[in-house]
Coordinates of C-alpha atoms and ligand atoms in Angstrom, one line a residue:
X23 CA -0.4 21.9 -2.9
X24 CA -2.7 24.4 -1.5
X25 CA -0.4 27.4 -1.4
X26 CA 3.1 28.7 -0.9
X27 CA 3.7 31.4 1.7
X28 CA 6.7 33.5 2.6
X29 CA 7.3 33.8 6.4
X30 CA 9.4 36.7 7.6
X31 CA 11.6 35.7 10.5
X32 CA 12.2 39.2 11.9
X33 CA 14.9 38.2 14.4
X34 CA 17.1 36.3 11.9
X35 CA 16.1 38.6 9.0
X36 CA 15.7 35.7 6.7
X37 CA 12.9 34.5 4.5
X38 CA 11.4 31.1 4.9
X39 CA 9.2 29.6 2.2
X40 CA 6.4 27.4 3.3
X41 CA 4.8 24.8 1.0
X42 CA 1.5 23.6 2.4
X43 CA 0.3 20.1 1.7
X44 CA -1.2 17.3 3.7
X45 CA 0.7 15.7 6.6
X46 CA 0.3 11.9 6.3
X47 CA 2.9 10.6 8.7
X48 CA 3.7 12.4 11.9
X49 CA 7.0 13.8 13.1
X50 CA 9.4 16.4 11.9
X51 CA 12.5 15.8 9.9
X52 CA 15.2 18.0 8.4
X53 CA 17.5 17.2 5.6
X54 CA 18.7 17.8 2.0
X55 CA 16.4 17.1 -0.9
X56 CA 17.0 14.1 -3.2
X57 CA 14.6 13.3 -6.0
X58 CA 13.6 9.6 -6.2
X59 CA 14.3 8.5 -9.8
X60 CA 11.1 7.2 -11.4
X61 CA 10.2 5.6 -14.7
X62 CA 8.1 8.6 -15.5
X63 CA 11.1 10.3 -16.9
X64 CA 12.0 9.1 -20.4
X65 CA 14.6 6.4 -20.6
X66 CA 18.0 8.3 -21.0
X67 CA 20.2 7.4 -23.9
X68 CA 23.7 6.6 -22.8
X69 CA 26.6 5.9 -25.0
X70 CA 28.6 2.8 -24.2
X71 CA 32.3 2.2 -24.3
X72 CA 33.2 -0.5 -26.9
X73 CA 34.2 -2.9 -24.2
X74 CA 30.8 -2.7 -22.5
X75 CA 28.7 -3.4 -25.6
X76 CA 28.6 -7.2 -25.3
X77 CA 27.8 -7.0 -21.5
X78 CA 24.9 -4.8 -22.4
X79 CA 23.6 -7.3 -25.0
X80 CA 23.8 -10.0 -22.3
X81 CA 21.9 -7.8 -19.8
X82 CA 19.2 -7.3 -22.5
X83 CA 19.0 -11.0 -23.3
X84 CA 18.6 -11.8 -19.6
X85 CA 15.7 -9.3 -19.4
X86 CA 14.1 -10.8 -22.5
X87 CA 14.4 -14.3 -20.9
X88 CA 12.8 -13.0 -17.7
X89 CA 9.9 -11.4 -19.7
X90 CA 9.4 -14.7 -21.6
X91 CA 9.2 -16.7 -18.3
X92 CA 6.7 -14.3 -16.9
X93 CA 4.6 -14.4 -20.1
X94 CA 4.7 -18.2 -20.3
X95 CA 3.4 -18.3 -16.7
X96 CA 0.7 -15.7 -17.4
X97 CA -0.4 -17.4 -20.7
X98 CA -1.1 -20.6 -18.7
X99 CA -3.7 -19.1 -16.5
X100 CA -6.6 -19.1 -16.0
X101 CA -7.3 -22.8 -15.8
X102 CA -4.7 -23.7 -18.4
X103 CA -7.2 -22.7 -21.2
X104 CA -5.2 -21.6 -24.2
X105 CA -8.3 -20.2 -25.9
X106 CA -9.1 -18.0 -22.9
X107 CA -8.9 -14.3 -23.9
X108 CA -6.3 -13.6 -21.2
X109 CA -4.1 -16.5 -22.4
X110 CA -4.5 -15.3 -26.0
X111 CA -3.2 -11.8 -25.0
X112 CA -0.1 -13.2 -23.3
X113 CA 0.5 -15.6 -26.2
X114 CA 0.5 -12.6 -28.5
X115 CA 3.0 -10.9 -26.3
X116 CA 5.2 -14.0 -26.5
X117 CA 4.9 -13.9 -30.3
X118 CA 6.1 -10.3 -30.2
X119 CA 9.0 -11.3 -28.1
X120 CA 9.9 -14.1 -30.5
X121 CA 9.8 -11.8 -33.5
X122 CA 12.7 -10.0 -35.2
X123 CA 12.1 -7.1 -32.8
X124 CA 14.5 -8.6 -30.3
X125 CA 17.2 -9.1 -32.9
X126 CA 16.7 -5.5 -34.1
X127 CA 17.2 -4.2 -30.6
X128 CA 20.4 -6.1 -30.2
X129 CA 21.7 -4.7 -33.5
X130 CA 20.8 -1.2 -32.3
X131 CA 22.8 -1.7 -29.1
X132 CA 25.8 -2.9 -31.1
X133 CA 25.6 -0.5 -34.0
X134 CA 24.8 2.7 -32.0
X135 CA 26.6 1.6 -28.8
X136 CA 23.6 2.6 -26.7
X137 CA 22.0 1.2 -23.5
X138 CA 19.5 -1.6 -23.9
X139 CA 16.6 0.5 -22.5
X140 CA 17.1 3.1 -25.2
X141 CA 17.4 0.4 -27.9
X142 CA 14.2 -1.4 -27.0
X143 CA 12.3 1.8 -26.7
X144 CA 13.4 3.0 -30.1
X145 CA 12.9 -0.3 -31.9
X146 CA 9.5 -1.0 -30.4
X147 CA 8.5 2.6 -30.6
X148 CA 9.0 2.4 -34.4
X149 CA 6.9 -0.7 -34.7
X150 CA 4.3 0.6 -32.4
X151 CA 4.0 3.9 -34.3
X152 CA 3.5 1.9 -37.6
X153 CA 0.9 -0.2 -35.9
X154 CA -0.9 2.8 -34.4
X155 CA -1.2 4.3 -37.9
X156 CA -3.0 1.3 -39.4
X157 CA -6.6 2.0 -40.6
X158 CA -8.1 -1.2 -39.2
X159 CA -9.0 -0.6 -35.6
X160 CA -8.5 -4.2 -34.6
X161 CA -4.9 -4.2 -35.8
X162 CA -4.3 -0.7 -34.8
X163 CA -5.1 -1.5 -31.1
X164 CA -2.3 -4.0 -31.0
X165 CA 0.2 -1.1 -30.7
X166 CA -0.7 -1.1 -27.0
X167 CA 0.5 -4.8 -26.8
X168 CA 3.8 -3.8 -28.4
X169 CA 4.2 -1.1 -25.8
X170 CA 3.3 -3.5 -23.1
X171 CA 6.0 -5.9 -24.1
X172 CA 8.5 -3.0 -24.2
X173 CA 7.5 -2.1 -20.6
X174 CA 7.9 -5.6 -19.5
X175 CA 11.4 -5.9 -20.8
X176 CA 12.4 -2.5 -19.4
X177 CA 11.0 -3.5 -16.0
X178 CA 13.0 -6.7 -16.1
X179 CA 16.1 -4.7 -16.8
X180 CA 15.4 -2.4 -13.8
X181 CA 15.5 -5.5 -11.6
X182 CA 19.2 -5.8 -12.4
X183 CA 20.0 -2.2 -11.4
X184 CA 21.8 -1.5 -8.2
X185 CA 19.5 -0.4 -5.4
X186 CA 19.3 3.1 -4.1
X187 CA 21.7 4.3 -1.4
X188 CA 21.1 7.5 0.6
X189 CA 23.1 9.8 2.7
X190 CA 21.8 10.3 6.3
X191 CA 19.6 13.4 6.7
X192 CA 18.1 13.2 3.3
X193 CA 14.6 14.2 2.4
X194 CA 13.3 12.1 -0.5
X195 CA 11.0 13.8 -3.0
X196 CA 8.9 12.1 -5.7
X197 CA 5.7 12.4 -7.7
X198 CA 4.4 9.4 -5.7
X199 CA 6.0 6.4 -4.2
X200 CA 5.2 2.7 -4.3
X201 CA 4.8 1.2 -0.8
X202 CA 7.7 -1.1 -1.4
X203 CA 9.9 1.9 -2.3
X204 CA 9.1 3.4 1.1
X205 CA 10.1 0.1 2.7
X206 CA 13.3 0.2 0.8
X207 CA 13.9 3.8 1.7
X208 CA 13.1 3.2 5.4
X209 CA 16.3 1.0 5.6
X210 CA 18.3 4.2 5.1
X211 CA 16.2 6.3 7.6
X212 CA 15.6 9.3 5.5
X213 CA 14.7 12.5 7.5
X214 CA 11.4 12.8 5.7
X215 CA 9.4 12.1 2.5
X216 CA 7.6 14.5 0.2
X217 CA 5.3 13.6 -2.7
X218 CA 3.0 15.4 -5.1
X219 CA 0.1 13.1 -4.8
X220 CA -1.3 10.7 -2.2
X221 CA -3.7 10.6 0.7
X222 CA -3.8 9.6 4.4
X223 CA -4.9 6.1 3.6
X224 CA -2.5 5.5 0.6
X225 CA -0.3 2.5 1.2
X226 CA 2.8 4.6 0.9
X227 CA 1.6 6.8 3.7
X228 CA 0.6 3.8 5.9
X229 CA 4.1 2.4 5.4
X230 CA 5.7 5.8 6.2
X231 CA 3.7 5.9 9.5
X232 CA 4.7 2.3 10.2
X233 CA 8.4 3.2 9.9
X234 CA 7.9 6.6 11.6
X235 CA 9.1 8.6 8.6
X236 CA 7.7 12.1 8.6
X237 CA 5.8 12.6 5.3
X238 CA 4.0 15.4 3.5
X239 CA 2.0 14.8 0.3
X240 CA 0.0 17.0 -2.0
X241 CA 2.9 19.3 -2.9
X242 CA 2.0 19.9 -6.5
X243 CA 4.7 20.9 -9.0
X244 CA 7.3 20.1 -6.4
X245 CA 10.2 20.3 -8.9
X246 CA 9.3 24.0 -9.3
X247 CA 9.9 24.8 -5.7
X248 CA 12.6 22.4 -4.6
X249 CA 15.9 21.4 -6.1
X250 CA 18.4 18.7 -5.2
X251 CA 20.4 19.6 -2.1
X252 CA 17.9 22.2 -0.7
X253 CA 17.8 22.0 3.1
X254 CA 14.1 21.5 4.1
X255 CA 12.0 20.7 7.1
X256 CA 9.2 18.2 6.6
X257 CA 6.5 18.7 9.2
X258 CA 4.3 15.6 9.0
X259 CA 2.0 17.0 11.7
X260 CA 1.1 20.4 10.1
X261 CA 1.5 19.1 6.5
X262 CA 4.1 21.8 5.8
X263 CA 7.5 21.8 4.1
X264 CA 9.7 24.7 5.1
X265 CA 12.5 25.8 3.0
X266 CA 15.2 28.0 4.5
X267 CA 17.5 29.9 2.1
X268 CA 20.4 30.2 4.5
X269 CA 20.7 26.6 5.4
X270 CA 19.9 26.7 9.1
X271 CA 16.8 25.3 10.8
X272 CA 13.7 27.4 10.6
X273 CA 12.7 28.7 14.0
X274 CA 10.6 26.5 16.2
X275 CA 11.7 23.3 14.6
X276 CA 13.9 20.7 16.0
X277 CA 17.0 19.7 14.1
X278 CA 16.5 15.9 14.7
X279 CA 14.2 13.6 12.9
X280 CA 11.5 12.1 14.9
X281 CA 12.4 8.8 16.7
X282 CA 10.5 7.5 19.6
X283 CA 12.9 6.8 22.5
X284 CA 13.1 3.2 23.7
X285 CA 12.2 4.1 27.3
X286 CA 8.8 5.3 26.2
X287 CA 8.0 1.7 25.4
X288 CA 6.1 -0.1 28.2
X289 CA 4.5 -3.4 28.7
X290 CA 0.8 -3.7 28.9
X291 CA -1.5 -6.7 29.1
X292 CA -5.1 -6.7 27.8
X293 CA -6.8 -3.3 27.5
X294 CA -10.2 -2.6 29.0
X295 CA -12.5 0.4 29.0
X296 CA -13.2 1.8 32.5
X297 CA -16.5 -0.1 32.5
X298 CA -14.7 -3.4 31.9
X299 CA -15.2 -4.1 28.2
X300 CA -12.1 -5.8 26.8
X301 CA -10.6 -4.4 23.6
X302 CA -8.1 -6.5 21.8
X303 CA -5.3 -4.5 20.2
X304 CA -3.3 -6.1 17.3
X305 CA -1.0 -4.4 15.0
X306 CA -0.7 -4.0 11.2
X307 CA 2.9 -5.1 10.5
X308 CA 5.1 -7.0 7.9
X309 CA 8.4 -6.6 9.7
X310 CA 9.0 -8.8 12.8
X311 CA 11.1 -6.1 14.5
X312 CA 8.2 -3.7 14.2
X313 CA 5.9 -6.4 15.6
X314 CA 8.1 -6.9 18.6
X315 CA 8.1 -3.2 19.3
X316 CA 4.3 -3.2 19.0
X317 CA 4.0 -6.2 21.3
X318 CA 6.2 -4.4 23.9
X319 CA 3.8 -1.5 23.6
X320 CA 0.7 -3.7 24.3
X321 CA -0.3 -5.3 20.9
X322 CA -1.3 -8.9 20.8
X323 CA -0.6 -10.4 17.4
X324 CA -0.8 -9.1 13.8
X325 CA -4.3 -8.3 12.7
X326 CA -3.2 -7.5 9.1
X327 CA -0.1 -8.6 7.3
X328 CA -0.2 -6.9 3.9
X329 CA 1.7 -9.5 1.8
X330 CA 1.8 -7.3 -1.3
X331 CA 4.4 -5.2 0.5
X332 CA 6.8 -8.1 -0.2
X333 CA 6.6 -7.2 -3.9
X334 CA 9.7 -5.2 -4.7
X335 CA 9.5 -1.6 -5.8
X336 CA 10.4 -2.9 -9.3
X337 CA 7.2 -4.9 -9.2
X338 CA 8.9 -8.3 -8.8
X339 CA 6.8 -10.9 -7.0
X340 CA 8.6 -12.8 -4.2
X341 CA 9.1 -16.5 -5.1
X342 CA 7.7 -19.3 -2.9
X343 CA 10.9 -19.7 -0.8
X344 CA 11.1 -15.9 -0.1
X345 CA 7.4 -16.0 1.0
X346 CA 7.9 -19.0 3.2
X347 CA 10.9 -17.2 4.9
X348 CA 9.0 -14.0 5.4
X349 CA 5.7 -15.5 6.7
X350 CA 7.6 -18.0 8.9
X351 CA 9.7 -15.2 10.5
X352 CA 6.5 -13.3 11.4
X353 CA 4.7 -16.5 12.6
X354 CA 7.7 -17.1 14.9
X355 CA 7.6 -13.6 16.2
X356 CA 3.8 -13.6 17.0
X357 CA 3.6 -17.2 18.3
X358 CA 0.2 -18.0 19.8
X359 CA -1.1 -14.4 19.3
X360 CA -1.2 -15.1 15.6
X361 CA -0.8 -13.3 12.3
X362 CA -3.6 -12.8 9.8
X363 CA -1.8 -12.9 6.4
X364 CA -3.7 -11.2 3.6
X365 CA -3.1 -12.7 0.2
X366 CA -1.7 -10.2 -2.4
X367 CA -3.9 -7.2 -2.6
X368 CA -2.8 -5.7 -6.0
X369 CA -1.6 -6.8 -9.4
X370 CA 2.1 -6.3 -9.9
X371 CA 2.1 -7.6 -13.5
X372 CA -0.3 -4.8 -14.5
X373 CA 1.9 -1.9 -13.4
X374 CA 3.7 -0.4 -16.4
X375 CA 7.3 0.6 -16.0
X376 CA 6.4 4.2 -15.3
X377 CA 4.6 3.1 -12.1
X378 CA 1.2 3.9 -13.5
X379 CA -1.2 0.9 -13.5
X380 CA -2.3 -0.1 -17.0
X381 CA -5.9 -0.6 -16.2
X382 CA -8.2 2.3 -16.6
X383 CA -9.8 1.9 -13.2
X384 CA -7.2 -0.1 -11.2
X385 CA -9.1 0.2 -7.9
X386 CA -12.1 -1.6 -9.7
X387 CA -10.1 -3.9 -11.9
X388 CA -8.4 -7.3 -11.9
X389 CA -6.8 -6.9 -8.4
X390 CA -6.7 -8.6 -5.1
X391 CA -8.8 -11.8 -4.9
X392 CA -9.8 -11.3 -8.5
X393 CA -6.2 -11.5 -9.6
X394 CA -5.6 -14.5 -7.3
X395 CA -8.5 -16.4 -8.8
X396 CA -7.6 -15.6 -12.4
X397 CA -3.9 -16.4 -11.9
X398 CA -4.2 -19.6 -9.9
X399 CA -0.5 -20.3 -10.1
X400 CA 0.4 -17.3 -8.1
X401 CA -2.4 -17.8 -5.6
X402 CA -1.6 -21.5 -5.1
X403 CA 2.1 -20.7 -4.6
X404 CA 1.2 -18.1 -2.0
X405 CA -1.2 -20.4 -0.2
X406 CA 1.5 -23.1 -0.1
X407 CA 3.9 -20.6 1.5
X408 CA 1.3 -19.5 4.1
X409 CA 0.5 -23.1 5.0
X410 CA 4.2 -24.0 5.4
X411 CA 4.5 -21.0 7.8
X412 CA 1.5 -22.2 9.7
X413 CA 3.8 -24.9 11.3
X414 CA 5.9 -22.2 12.9
X415 CA 3.2 -20.0 14.7
X416 CA -0.5 -19.3 14.5
X417 CA -1.5 -18.2 11.0
X418 CA -4.8 -17.1 9.6
X419 CA -5.6 -16.3 5.9
X420 CA -7.4 -13.1 4.8
X421 CA -8.9 -12.8 1.4
X422 CA -8.8 -9.2 0.0
X423 CA -11.5 -7.2 -1.8
X424 CA -14.3 -9.9 -1.6
X425 CA -17.4 -8.6 -3.4
X426 CA -19.5 -11.8 -3.6
X427 CA -19.9 -15.3 -2.2
X428 CA -18.5 -17.0 -5.3
X429 CA -15.1 -15.4 -4.6
X430 CA -15.1 -16.9 -1.1
X431 CA -16.2 -20.4 -2.3
X432 CA -13.7 -20.5 -5.1
X433 CA -10.8 -19.3 -2.9
X434 CA -11.7 -21.7 -0.2
X435 CA -11.8 -24.6 -2.6
X436 CA -8.4 -23.6 -4.0
X437 CA -6.9 -23.3 -0.5
X438 CA -8.4 -26.7 0.4
X439 CA -7.0 -28.4 -2.7
X440 CA -3.5 -26.9 -2.1
X441 CA -3.7 -28.2 1.5
X442 CA -4.8 -31.7 0.4
X443 CA -2.0 -31.9 -2.1
X444 CA 0.5 -31.0 0.5
X445 CA -0.9 -33.5 3.0
X446 CA -0.8 -36.2 0.3
X447 CA 2.8 -35.3 -0.3
X448 CA 3.5 -36.1 3.3
X449 CA 3.7 -32.5 4.5
X450 CA 2.6 -31.5 7.9
X451 CA 0.3 -28.4 7.6
X452 CA -2.2 -26.8 9.9
X453 CA -5.7 -25.7 9.0
X454 CA -5.7 -21.9 9.2
X455 CA -8.8 -19.9 9.8
X456 CA -10.0 -18.1 6.7
X457 CA -11.4 -14.5 6.9
X458 CA -12.3 -11.8 4.4
X459 CA -11.7 -8.1 4.1
X460 CA -14.9 -6.2 4.2
X461 CA -14.4 -3.1 2.1
X462 CA -16.9 -3.3 -0.8
X463 CA -20.5 -2.1 -0.3
X464 CA -22.0 -5.4 -1.7
X465 CA -20.1 -7.3 1.0
X466 CA -21.4 -5.0 3.7
X467 CA -25.0 -5.7 2.6
X468 CA -24.4 -9.5 2.2
X469 CA -22.1 -9.9 5.2
X470 CA -24.7 -12.0 7.2
X471 CA -24.8 -14.6 4.4
X472 CA -21.0 -14.4 3.9
X473 CA -20.4 -15.0 7.6
X474 CA -21.6 -18.6 7.2
X475 CA -18.6 -19.3 4.9
X476 CA -15.8 -17.8 6.9
X477 CA -14.2 -17.6 10.3
X478 CA -13.7 -13.9 10.9
X479 CA -13.9 -10.5 9.3
X480 CA -11.4 -7.7 8.8
X481 CA -13.1 -4.4 8.3
X482 CA -10.9 -2.3 6.0
X483 CA -12.2 1.2 6.5
X484 CA -9.7 2.7 4.1
X485 CA -11.3 1.0 1.1
X486 CA -14.7 1.0 2.7
X487 CA -14.8 4.8 2.6
X488 CA -13.3 4.8 -0.9
X489 CA -15.9 2.4 -2.4
X490 CA -18.9 3.5 -0.4
X491 CA -18.4 7.2 -1.1
X492 CA -16.8 6.7 -4.6
X493 CA -13.8 8.8 -3.7
X494 CA -10.2 7.9 -4.6
X495 CA -8.3 7.4 -1.4
X496 CA -5.0 8.2 -3.1
X497 CA -6.1 11.5 -4.6
X498 CA -5.5 14.5 -2.3
X499 CA -7.6 16.7 -4.5
X500 CA -10.7 14.9 -3.4
X501 CA -9.6 14.6 0.2
X502 CA -12.6 16.7 1.3
X503 CA -15.0 14.0 0.0
X504 CA -13.1 11.2 1.8
X505 CA -15.4 11.5 4.8
X506 CA -14.7 8.8 7.4
X507 CA -17.5 10.3 9.6
X508 CA -20.1 10.3 6.8
X509 CA -23.3 8.9 8.3
X510 CA -23.4 6.3 5.5
X511 CA -19.9 5.0 6.6
X512 CA -21.0 4.8 10.2
X513 CA -24.2 2.9 9.2
X514 CA -22.1 0.5 7.1
X515 CA -19.8 -0.2 10.0
X516 CA -22.7 -0.8 12.3
X517 CA -24.3 -3.3 9.8
X518 CA -21.0 -5.3 9.7
X519 CA -20.3 -5.3 13.4
X520 CA -23.9 -6.4 14.2
X521 CA -24.0 -9.1 11.5
X522 CA -20.7 -10.6 12.7
X523 CA -21.8 -10.5 16.3
X524 CA -25.1 -12.3 15.3
X525 CA -23.1 -14.9 13.4
X526 CA -20.7 -15.4 16.3
X527 CA -17.6 -14.5 14.4
X528 CA -15.0 -11.8 15.4
X529 CA -14.3 -8.6 13.4
X530 CA -11.0 -6.8 13.5
X531 CA -11.2 -3.2 12.4
X532 CA -7.9 -2.7 10.6
X533 CA -8.2 0.4 8.5
X534 CA -6.5 3.7 9.5
X535 CA -9.7 4.7 11.2
X536 CA -8.9 2.2 14.0
X537 CA -5.6 3.9 14.6
X538 CA -7.0 7.4 15.1
X539 CA -7.9 8.3 18.7
X540 CA -10.6 10.7 17.3
X541 CA -12.6 7.8 15.9
X542 CA -12.0 5.2 18.7
X543 CA -15.0 6.1 20.9
X544 CA -17.2 5.9 17.7
X545 CA -15.9 2.5 16.8
X546 CA -16.3 1.2 20.4
X547 CA -19.7 2.7 20.6
X548 CA -20.7 1.0 17.3
X549 CA -19.5 -2.4 18.9
X550 CA -15.9 -2.8 17.7
X551 CA -14.0 -5.0 20.1
X552 CA -10.8 -5.9 18.1
X553 CA -8.6 -3.3 16.5
X554 CA -5.5 -3.7 14.4
X555 CA -3.4 -0.6 14.3
X556 CA 0.0 0.8 13.5
X557 CA 2.8 0.8 16.1
X558 CA 2.6 4.6 16.5
X559 CA -1.0 4.5 17.5
X560 CA -0.8 1.9 20.3
X561 CA 0.3 4.1 23.2
X562 CA -2.3 6.9 22.7
X563 CA -5.0 4.4 22.0
X564 CA -4.4 2.4 25.2
X565 CA -4.5 5.6 27.2
X566 CA -7.7 6.6 25.6
X567 CA -9.5 3.3 25.7
X568 CA -8.7 2.7 29.4
X569 CA -10.1 6.1 30.3
X570 CA -13.5 5.9 28.5
X571 CA -16.6 3.8 29.2
X572 CA -18.0 1.6 26.4
X573 CA -21.5 2.5 27.7
X574 CA -20.8 6.2 27.3
X575 CA -19.4 5.6 23.8
X576 CA -22.5 3.7 22.8
X577 CA -24.7 6.5 24.1
X578 CA -22.5 9.1 22.2
X579 CA -22.9 7.1 19.0
X580 CA -26.7 6.9 19.6
X581 CA -26.8 10.7 19.9
X582 CA -25.2 11.1 16.5
X583 CA -28.4 9.7 14.9
X584 CA -29.8 13.2 14.5
X585 CA -26.7 14.4 12.5
X586 CA -27.1 14.6 8.7
X587 CA -23.5 15.4 7.7
X588 CA -20.0 14.3 8.5
X589 CA -19.3 17.9 9.6
X590 CA -22.2 17.8 12.1
X591 CA -20.9 14.5 13.5
X592 CA -17.4 15.9 13.8
X593 CA -18.5 19.0 15.7
X594 CA -20.7 16.9 18.0
X595 CA -17.8 14.6 18.8
X596 CA -15.4 17.4 19.4
X597 CA -17.8 19.1 21.8
X598 CA -18.4 15.8 23.7
X599 CA -14.7 15.0 23.9
X600 CA -13.7 18.5 25.1
X601 CA -16.3 18.3 27.8
X602 CA -15.7 14.8 29.0
X603 CA -12.5 13.2 27.8
X604 CA -10.2 16.1 26.8
X605 CA -7.2 14.9 28.9
X606 CA -7.3 11.4 27.3
X607 CA -6.5 12.6 23.8
X608 CA -3.1 13.6 22.4
X609 CA -2.6 17.4 22.9
X610 CA -4.3 19.5 20.2
X611 CA -6.1 16.6 18.5
X612 CA -9.6 17.4 19.7
X613 CA -9.5 21.1 18.9
X614 CA -8.0 20.7 15.4
X615 CA -10.0 19.9 12.3
X616 CA -9.9 16.2 11.8
X617 CA -9.2 14.3 8.6
Ligands
PEP709 C1 -8.4 -1.0 4.3 O1 -8.7 -0.9 3.1 O2 -8.9 -0.4 5.2 C2 -7.2 -1.9 4.6 C3 -6.9 -2.2 5.9 O3 -6.5 -2.4 3.6 P1 -5.5 -1.6 2.7 O4 -5.3 -0.2 3.4 O5 -4.2 -2.3 2.6 O6 -6.2 -1.4 1.4
MG710 MG1 -8.1 -2.4 1.6

């Protein structure tokens, strides 16, 4: 949070407190504060009634069984090699699960009549403390493994907890939210969301925009300023949270949360610039209903389906049947316009129960395609599900976080072997196109060679900016360094678009940059012809694209060559837009400082 102000409302003679953060999803919502429970808080100790003790032991055993199943699966990969270091780690975790620790935890539940979470934490905590005190570094380090096993069991128990329910007009507050938690919350239509950390391109923010939930992030120490039940206004446009002591709406703010009315939706066919260059607009969506709205607004197909959003907020991976159902439903909705399904971009098994990934540098770790290749069982299962859905509508496969050609070749060979296996089992499957996410600098530089091995590119500007400029996209404290208009970023985009055009393969720009009207003339000027954007961006973008000329956009981009900083580029763009295209932009966008 940058600051907290007091506003004096002279007419009403009341004091309004204003918390200033970063607006990451547009719209204004008003409601009462509810804190989202997170695993960050210590597991509470609850005393059980005598009659509930055996049920609790059963719940604990079920969680231990789930953890065992997960570990057996994990210890098989990669390549079924039991001497592989990864397999060894998970085998050690299985040994821990098979030890007397589990029996001890059961005795604690019975003897102390406490909840299973508390029991496992106290028993494993005791073991782990003993281990951590050992002199030998090799043995001492194993305490982390014990803690890891405790987290796995606790996580499995969370899976059996009832889901969250919300009253209408609720503003949900949390330290941060998993994207799947936002999806879950969206079903209850909260009036707004507030978090302490996060950025414009964080997945939770992207999902909030997709579901049109006003959201403000960057409100540090939020628990100091807000308490459960407080009536607040979340202004996702200005990035402010307004807190009114007397319970009425602060002046100048509507009392309804933001919902686009159905009659604003209109039908549009292909979109062309005013000099006749056709721009294909697709949408980023995982929900068929959202896709249908996007299609009615003018989108043609799904350019990015983030399959990892199917992973539950408790970190549970969807099984093959659930995946087939989800992909098929979307394939049916898009029909011939197609859906590009990206394989899991993340590593659910590595998240600890407090929601904090266990790797030191998760953005650079065993995630996305790396996780897929080193856990072939999960990857093959997902490919099977995607191939099954390919019979229902047009489906493409996108490989996330590609950083070298080996990744592409290995993934292609796994996809082809799964496909052959299905065909030899008498199944009817199509032959989807295979594309890659371009978001790592090495891929930008080698994109010409990579293009020979794939059918299309998805340019992920969210991660491209993160990896190119070495700035965490989820960390609002470095938001100033997250410069979409940095000259290096524009050069990288140019390299990719030109290399793809030379290789004769299409590129869809699918990061948040593509959904922002401010950047659209730059992207079109650099040569972008296919965009995949969120539903909310479709209408403003169609208006803008059909009013500008691609020739002028290219000349504008050429004129940026003399600029040395992102700030200079932004100023130059703003001046040009004001002079030439002001009426094409949403009100206030050109004059305000851009993210
Ligand atoms: C990107 O990185 O730009 C992208 C589209 O993927 P994600 O936001 O899911 O990382
Ligand atoms: Mg990405």
